[in-house]
Amino acid sequence: MNHITPLALQQKPNRRNSMNKVKRGAALLMAAALAASLSACGTTGEPAADAGPAKSLTTADLAGKTIGFIPGVNDPFYISMQCGIEAAADEYGMKVSTQIPQQFEAAVQTPILNAMVATAPAALLIAPTDAQALVPPLTKAVSAGIPVGLVDTTLADPSLAFTSISTDNAIGGGQAADALADLIGKKGKVLVIAFKAGASTSDARQKGFEDQIKTYKDITYLGAQINDNDPAKAASIVSATLAANPDLAGIFATNLFAAQGAATGLRNSGAEGTVKMVGFDAGSGQIEQLERGDVQALIAQKPGEIGKLAVEQVVAHLTGGEVKKSIGTETVIITQENLKDADIQDAIYKESC
């Protein structure tokens, strides 16, 4: 109301007229606000559709911009994904800032995420270590205007991310069940060692295995135990299971740490080779296990492809292109028989870029 102050100094207005002017001014302001609101929502009053970034960039504008990448932990799977992200980003002149948690834990990943958000990257790619716990900090990131893409793992509420790219882990778990069933002659007792309760990938692999293994009537499923990404704990689980079930026929280890520990447990119990094992992932350590006969089959993902696809979705999002909300990638079964095949080499994970 500052515009009436000079008049108030020049003359003493009629109180009723002044009040009427104030009311009319307030009404005009309310009408203008309502019109702006309806304009933003459309003539029906419905919220406007999500149009992606406030202002689309050109691919030339992307040069020099940064993609933040936060993997789940430091291992060959995520290193291979990082290599895919960096190679794809380089094609657009974009930079990649990678911050790696040393443990697959939400409590470790969250402060790294908060620090990354403070740097305001053009987009953020993350493998959430917990489907529930990472929702609040990622919601804050989106509220701060940072587009979030999910790679490998997902969230209980994935809608806050503009894309989600991962292996179809349930199918991979089913493939592991079929491979293990073949190795043990479709009969006997089997165990799952899952790496992390609450991690979407671990849960999906376990469920895929369980759904498929029940189709084999002569196989007894002993259930799943969690090793929390600790090889020593996986070894202890295997030793204890063999003590209670000396006729154990097979093990499905849902990631490299579970497989490493399970192999140790089998060696310590003198059961290597007798108890068959299928592992998930294909780092150098697991390839060595396969060559030694500690494991008989590996379900390999394609982390480099996940990284490449993730960057393509970032570019589409920032430039107003077509974005796919969800993308699933395939797995490859590696055995001693096909290990040297040319098409298998791309499925073996990298130790560095």
Short mmCIF file of C-alpha atoms in Angstrom, two decimals, residues 51-56:
data_model
loop_
_atom_site.label_atom_id
_atom_site.label_comp_id
_atom_site.label_asym_id
_atom_site.label_seq_id
_atom_site.Cartn_x
_atom_site.Cartn_y
_atom_site.Cartn_z
CA ALA A 51 7.12 -31.13 -18.53
CA GLY A 52 10.56 -32.20 -17.26
CA PRO A 53 13.24 -29.56 -16.69
CA ALA A 54 12.07 -25.95 -16.41
CA LYS A 55 14.12 -25.06 -19.49
CA SER A 56 15.33 -27.67 -21.97
#
